[in-house]
Tab-separated table of C-alpha atoms in Angstrom:
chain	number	residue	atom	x	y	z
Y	16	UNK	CA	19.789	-72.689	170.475
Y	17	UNK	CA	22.439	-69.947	169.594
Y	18	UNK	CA	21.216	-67.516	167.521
Y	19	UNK	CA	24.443	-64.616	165.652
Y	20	UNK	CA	24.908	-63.031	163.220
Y	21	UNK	CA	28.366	-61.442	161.541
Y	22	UNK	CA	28.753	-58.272	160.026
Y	23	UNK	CA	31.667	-59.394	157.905
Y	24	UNK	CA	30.097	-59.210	154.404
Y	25	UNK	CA	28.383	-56.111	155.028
Y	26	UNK	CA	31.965	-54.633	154.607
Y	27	UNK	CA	32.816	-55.017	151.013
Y	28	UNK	CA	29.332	-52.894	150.169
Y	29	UNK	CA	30.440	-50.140	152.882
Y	30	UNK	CA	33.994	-50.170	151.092
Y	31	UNK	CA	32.112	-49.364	147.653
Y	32	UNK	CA	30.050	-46.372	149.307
Y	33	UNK	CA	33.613	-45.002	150.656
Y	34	UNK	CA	35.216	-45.045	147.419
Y	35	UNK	CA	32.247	-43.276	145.637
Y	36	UNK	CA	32.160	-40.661	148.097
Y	37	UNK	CA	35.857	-39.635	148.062
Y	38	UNK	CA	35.817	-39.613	144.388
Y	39	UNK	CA	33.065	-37.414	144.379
Y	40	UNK	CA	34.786	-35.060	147.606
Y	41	UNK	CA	38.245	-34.923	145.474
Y	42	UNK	CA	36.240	-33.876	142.599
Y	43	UNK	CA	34.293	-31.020	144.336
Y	44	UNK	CA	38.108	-29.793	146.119
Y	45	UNK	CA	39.411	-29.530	142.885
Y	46	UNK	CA	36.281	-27.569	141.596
Y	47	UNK	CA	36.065	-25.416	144.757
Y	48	UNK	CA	39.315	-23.942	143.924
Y	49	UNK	CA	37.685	-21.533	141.795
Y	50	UNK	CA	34.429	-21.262	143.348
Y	51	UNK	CA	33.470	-20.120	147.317
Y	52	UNK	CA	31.429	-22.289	149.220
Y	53	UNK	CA	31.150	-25.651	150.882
Y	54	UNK	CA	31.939	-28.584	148.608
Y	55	UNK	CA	29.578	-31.160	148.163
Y	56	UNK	CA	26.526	-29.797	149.267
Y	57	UNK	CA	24.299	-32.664	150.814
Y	58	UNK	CA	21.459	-31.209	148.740
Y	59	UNK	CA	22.452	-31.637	145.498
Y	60	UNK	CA	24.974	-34.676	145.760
Y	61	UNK	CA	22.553	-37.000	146.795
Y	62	UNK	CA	23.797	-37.540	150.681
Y	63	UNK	CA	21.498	-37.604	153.756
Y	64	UNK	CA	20.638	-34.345	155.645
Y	65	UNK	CA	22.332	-33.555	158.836
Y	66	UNK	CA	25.519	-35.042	157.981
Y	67	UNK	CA	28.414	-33.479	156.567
Y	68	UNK	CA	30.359	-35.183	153.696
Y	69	UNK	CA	33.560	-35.943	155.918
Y	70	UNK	CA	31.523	-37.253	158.568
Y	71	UNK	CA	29.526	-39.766	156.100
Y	72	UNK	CA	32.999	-40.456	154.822
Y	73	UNK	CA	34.403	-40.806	158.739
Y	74	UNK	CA	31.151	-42.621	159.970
Y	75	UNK	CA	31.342	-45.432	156.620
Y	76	UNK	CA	35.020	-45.895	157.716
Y	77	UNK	CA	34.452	-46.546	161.392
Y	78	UNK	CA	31.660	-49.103	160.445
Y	79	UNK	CA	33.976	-51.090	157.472
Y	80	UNK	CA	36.598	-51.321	160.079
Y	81	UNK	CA	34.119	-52.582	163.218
Y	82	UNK	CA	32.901	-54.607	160.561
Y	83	UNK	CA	35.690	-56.517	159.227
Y	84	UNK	CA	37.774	-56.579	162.422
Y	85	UNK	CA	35.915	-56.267	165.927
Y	86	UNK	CA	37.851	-54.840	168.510
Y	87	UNK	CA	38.533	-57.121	171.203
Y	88	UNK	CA	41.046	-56.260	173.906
Y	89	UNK	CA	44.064	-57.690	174.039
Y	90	UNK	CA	46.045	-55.697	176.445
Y	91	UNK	CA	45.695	-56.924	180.241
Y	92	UNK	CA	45.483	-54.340	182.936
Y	93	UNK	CA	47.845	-54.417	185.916
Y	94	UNK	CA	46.808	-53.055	189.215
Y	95	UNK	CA	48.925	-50.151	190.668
Y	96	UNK	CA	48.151	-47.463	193.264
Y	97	UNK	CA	49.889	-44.135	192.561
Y	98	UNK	CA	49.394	-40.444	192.648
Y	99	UNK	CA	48.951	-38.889	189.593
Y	100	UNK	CA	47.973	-34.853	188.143
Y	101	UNK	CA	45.298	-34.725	186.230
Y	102	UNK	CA	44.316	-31.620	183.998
Y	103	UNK	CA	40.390	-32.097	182.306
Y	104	UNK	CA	38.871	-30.673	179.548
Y	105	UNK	CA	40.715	-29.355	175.767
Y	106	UNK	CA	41.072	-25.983	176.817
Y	107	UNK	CA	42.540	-26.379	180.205
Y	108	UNK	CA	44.781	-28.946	178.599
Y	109	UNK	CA	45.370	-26.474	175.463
Y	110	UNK	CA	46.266	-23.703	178.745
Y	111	UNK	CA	48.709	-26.402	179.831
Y	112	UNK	CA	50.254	-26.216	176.448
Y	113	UNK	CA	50.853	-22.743	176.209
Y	114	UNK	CA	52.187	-22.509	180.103
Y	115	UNK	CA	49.314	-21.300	181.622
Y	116	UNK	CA	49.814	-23.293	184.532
Y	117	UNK	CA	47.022	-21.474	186.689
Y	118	UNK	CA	44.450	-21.529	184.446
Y	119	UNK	CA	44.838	-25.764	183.623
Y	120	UNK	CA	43.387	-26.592	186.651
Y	121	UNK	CA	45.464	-29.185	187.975
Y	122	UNK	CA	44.229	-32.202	190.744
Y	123	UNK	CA	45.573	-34.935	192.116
Y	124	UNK	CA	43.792	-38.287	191.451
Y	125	UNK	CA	44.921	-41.759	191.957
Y	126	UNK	CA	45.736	-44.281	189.222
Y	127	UNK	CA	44.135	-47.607	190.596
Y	128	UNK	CA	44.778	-49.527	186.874
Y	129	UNK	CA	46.701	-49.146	183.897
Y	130	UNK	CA	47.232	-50.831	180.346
Y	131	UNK	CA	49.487	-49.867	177.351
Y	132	UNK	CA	45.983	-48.304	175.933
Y	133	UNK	CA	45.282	-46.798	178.917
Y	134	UNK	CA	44.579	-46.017	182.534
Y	135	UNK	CA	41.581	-46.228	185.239
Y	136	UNK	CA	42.279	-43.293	187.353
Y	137	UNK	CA	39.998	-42.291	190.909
Y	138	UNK	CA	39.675	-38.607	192.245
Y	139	UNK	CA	40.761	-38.185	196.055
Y	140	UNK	CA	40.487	-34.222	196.094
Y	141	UNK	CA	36.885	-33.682	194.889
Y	142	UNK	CA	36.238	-32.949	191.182
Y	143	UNK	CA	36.174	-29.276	189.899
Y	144	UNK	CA	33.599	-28.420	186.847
Y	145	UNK	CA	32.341	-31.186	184.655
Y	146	UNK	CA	33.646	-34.608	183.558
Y	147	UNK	CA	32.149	-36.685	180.679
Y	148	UNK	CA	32.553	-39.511	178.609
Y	149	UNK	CA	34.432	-38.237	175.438
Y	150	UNK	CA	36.158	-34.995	177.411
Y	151	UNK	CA	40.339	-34.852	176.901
Y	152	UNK	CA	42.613	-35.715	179.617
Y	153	UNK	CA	46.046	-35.035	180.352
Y	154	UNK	CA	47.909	-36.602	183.579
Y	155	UNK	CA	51.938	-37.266	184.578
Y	156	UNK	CA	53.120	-38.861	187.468
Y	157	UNK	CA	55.416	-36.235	188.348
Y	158	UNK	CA	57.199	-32.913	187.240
Y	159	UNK	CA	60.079	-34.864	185.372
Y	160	UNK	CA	57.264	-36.528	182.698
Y	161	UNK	CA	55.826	-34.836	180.276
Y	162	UNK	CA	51.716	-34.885	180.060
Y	163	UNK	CA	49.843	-37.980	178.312
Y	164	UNK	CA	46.894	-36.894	176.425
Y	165	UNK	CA	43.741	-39.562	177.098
Y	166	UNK	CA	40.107	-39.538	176.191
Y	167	UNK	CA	37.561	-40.542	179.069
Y	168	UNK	CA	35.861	-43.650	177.663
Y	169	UNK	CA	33.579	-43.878	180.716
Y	170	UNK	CA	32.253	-42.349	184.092
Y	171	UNK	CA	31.700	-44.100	187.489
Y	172	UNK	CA	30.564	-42.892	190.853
Y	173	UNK	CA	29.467	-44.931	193.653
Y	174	UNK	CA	30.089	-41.779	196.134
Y	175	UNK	CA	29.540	-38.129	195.443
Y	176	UNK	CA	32.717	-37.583	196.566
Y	177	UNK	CA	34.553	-39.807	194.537
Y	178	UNK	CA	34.513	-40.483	190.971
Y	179	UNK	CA	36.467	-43.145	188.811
Y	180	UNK	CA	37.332	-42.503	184.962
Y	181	UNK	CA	38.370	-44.834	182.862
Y	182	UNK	CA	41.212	-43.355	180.061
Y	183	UNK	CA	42.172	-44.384	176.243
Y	184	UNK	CA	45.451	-43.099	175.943
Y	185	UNK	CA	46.062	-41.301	172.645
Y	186	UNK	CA	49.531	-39.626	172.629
Y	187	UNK	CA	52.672	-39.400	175.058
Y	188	UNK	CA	53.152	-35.470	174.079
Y	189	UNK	CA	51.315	-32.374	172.371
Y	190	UNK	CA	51.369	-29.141	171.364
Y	191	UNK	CA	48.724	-26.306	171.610
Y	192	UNK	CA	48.089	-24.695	168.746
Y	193	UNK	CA	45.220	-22.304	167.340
Y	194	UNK	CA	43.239	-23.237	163.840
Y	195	UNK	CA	40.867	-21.686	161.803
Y	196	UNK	CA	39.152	-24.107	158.821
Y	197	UNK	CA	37.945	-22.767	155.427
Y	198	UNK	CA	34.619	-21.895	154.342
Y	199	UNK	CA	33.724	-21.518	158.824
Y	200	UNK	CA	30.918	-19.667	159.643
Y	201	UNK	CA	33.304	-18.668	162.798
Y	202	UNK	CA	35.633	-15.518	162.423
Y	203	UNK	CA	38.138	-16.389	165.467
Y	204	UNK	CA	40.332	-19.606	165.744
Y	205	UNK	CA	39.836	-22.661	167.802
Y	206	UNK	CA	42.152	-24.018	170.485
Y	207	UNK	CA	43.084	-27.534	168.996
Y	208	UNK	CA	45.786	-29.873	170.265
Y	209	UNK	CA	48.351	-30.999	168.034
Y	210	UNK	CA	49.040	-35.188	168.784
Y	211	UNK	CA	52.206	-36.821	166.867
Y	212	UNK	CA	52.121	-39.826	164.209
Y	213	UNK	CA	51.914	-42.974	166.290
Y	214	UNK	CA	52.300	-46.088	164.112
Y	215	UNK	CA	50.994	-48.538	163.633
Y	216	UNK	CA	47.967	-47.242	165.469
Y	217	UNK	CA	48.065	-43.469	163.123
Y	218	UNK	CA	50.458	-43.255	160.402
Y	219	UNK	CA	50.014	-39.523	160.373
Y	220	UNK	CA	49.841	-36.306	163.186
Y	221	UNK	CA	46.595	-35.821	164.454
Y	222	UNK	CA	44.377	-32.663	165.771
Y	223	UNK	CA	42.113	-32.435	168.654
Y	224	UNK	CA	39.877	-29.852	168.308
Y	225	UNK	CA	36.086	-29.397	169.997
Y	226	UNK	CA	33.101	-30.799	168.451
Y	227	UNK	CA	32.273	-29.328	165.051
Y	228	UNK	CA	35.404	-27.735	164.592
Y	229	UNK	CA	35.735	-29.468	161.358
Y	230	UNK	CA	34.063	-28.089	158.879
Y	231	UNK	CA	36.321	-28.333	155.416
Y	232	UNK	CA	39.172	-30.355	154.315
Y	233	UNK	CA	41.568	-27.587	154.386
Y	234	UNK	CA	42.557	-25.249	157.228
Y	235	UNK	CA	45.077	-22.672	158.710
Y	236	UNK	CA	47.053	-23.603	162.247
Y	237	UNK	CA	49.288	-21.722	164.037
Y	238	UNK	CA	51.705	-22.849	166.708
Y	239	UNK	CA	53.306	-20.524	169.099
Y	240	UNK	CA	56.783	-20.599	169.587
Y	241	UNK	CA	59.507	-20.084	169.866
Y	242	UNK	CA	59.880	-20.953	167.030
Y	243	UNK	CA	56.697	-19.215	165.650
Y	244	UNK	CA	54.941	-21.963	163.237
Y	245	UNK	CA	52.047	-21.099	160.245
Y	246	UNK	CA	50.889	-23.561	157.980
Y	247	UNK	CA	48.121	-24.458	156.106
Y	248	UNK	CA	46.657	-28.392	156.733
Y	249	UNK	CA	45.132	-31.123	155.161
Y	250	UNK	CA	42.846	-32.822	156.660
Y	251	UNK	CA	42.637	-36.601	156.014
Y	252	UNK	CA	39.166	-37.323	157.518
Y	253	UNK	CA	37.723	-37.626	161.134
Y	254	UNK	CA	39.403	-40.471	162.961
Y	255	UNK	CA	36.781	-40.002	165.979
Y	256	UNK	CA	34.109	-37.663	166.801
Y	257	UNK	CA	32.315	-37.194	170.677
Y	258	UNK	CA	29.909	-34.429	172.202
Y	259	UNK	CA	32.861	-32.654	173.116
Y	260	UNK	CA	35.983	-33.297	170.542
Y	261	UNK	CA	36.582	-34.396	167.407
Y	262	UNK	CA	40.197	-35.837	165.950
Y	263	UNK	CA	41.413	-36.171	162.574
Y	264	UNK	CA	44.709	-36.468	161.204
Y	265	UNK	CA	45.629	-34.200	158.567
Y	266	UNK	CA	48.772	-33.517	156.375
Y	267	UNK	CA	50.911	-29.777	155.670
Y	268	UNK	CA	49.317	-28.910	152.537
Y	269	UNK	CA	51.701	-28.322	149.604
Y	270	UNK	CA	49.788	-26.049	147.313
Y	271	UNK	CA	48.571	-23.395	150.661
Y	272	UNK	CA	46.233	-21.352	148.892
């Protein structure tokens, strides 16, 4: 006998829950405007401990969406063998950004697979410093490309020597910029990573920033130049959240405060 089951109609319920909860977060922004302090305190709004309201809100999106649609893949991987370089981890990448060549870090690896969505890449010069599932990765084939900007989905190592990643591609190009959100307990900025809009898979420019970087729905960024660029952001929600990064897309915010 087959046994299943679908999560399909759990969707519509986890749709209800999402629209409560931004109701409720757009009501405490517009409140918090004349008030310090973190918006929707999980105390008194009724939400469970340990979570903050964007990440309910992010967590409830992520599960409507596996819910409704599973992911299946539908791009086929093609075999290749090529050298590639290979920067790891946000703030060497975030280094690479700013031109810090020496302190990125670069390797060569070798790209054994690769997809529209991504890449399965091997090291052949020994691995510097720690890699992880959910760490940022940048690689280029040569001098003439510019960097693409990956997340390690997973980790594989059949020889101490030699360890295959597999990649999720997330942008062609990015910027390195520093932010600072409102309402942080922290005093200095964080590096982040600014990604471009890349429809139909993001309809809107996206931040990479480490894990619990995101702490309020608005925030300050700064991109070096030239030209030197300050703005204050919106942020739309966490799109995706690891041990090491989180990403969310966010809009320039019209009324800066």
């Amino acid at each position: 006998a087959l046994c299943y089951f679908s999560p399909a109609s759990l969707a519509p319920r986890t749709r209800e829950h999402i629209e409560w909860l931004e109701t409720r977060m757009i009501e405490a922004e517009v409140n918090s405007l004349e008030i310090d302090g973190e918006p929707l305190a999980p105390d008194v709004a009724g939400l469970p401990l340990g979570l903050a309201p964007a990440e309910i809100l992010s967590l409830l999106r992520r599960l409507r969406d596996r819910w409704a649609m599973p992911p299946l893949r539908e791009q086929p991987r093609r075999r290749h063998r090529y050298a590639v370089q290979v920067c790891v981890g946000l703030r060497a990448v975030w280094e690479l950004g700013r031109g810090a060549i020496g302190a990125a870090r670069i390797a060569e690896w070798m790209v054994l697979n690769e997809s529209p969505g991504g890449y399965a890449i091997m090291s052949v010069s020994g691995v510097q410093g720690t890699v992880a599932a959910g760490m940022v990765v940048a690689l280029r084939r040569d001098v003439a490309e510019p960097w693409t900007v990956c997340i390690v989905r997973w980790v594989r190592s059949d020889d101490p020597d030699q360890i295959e990643l597999g990649l999720q591609t997330m942008s062609q190009s990015f910027a390195s910029i520093q932010l600072g959100f409102r309402g942080s307990e922290v005093r200095t900025t964080s590096p982040g990573l600014m990604l471009p809009a890349m429809p139909p898979v993001r309809r809107n420019a996206v931040i990479l920033a480490p894990a619990g970087t995101y702490t309020s729905r608005r925030f300050v960024f700064v991109r070096e130049g030239p030209p030197l660029y300050v703005a204050q952001g919106r942020a739309l929600g966490l799109d995706m959240q690891t041990a090491n990064v989180e990403m969310f897309q966010y809009e320039t915010d019209p009324y800066a405060l």
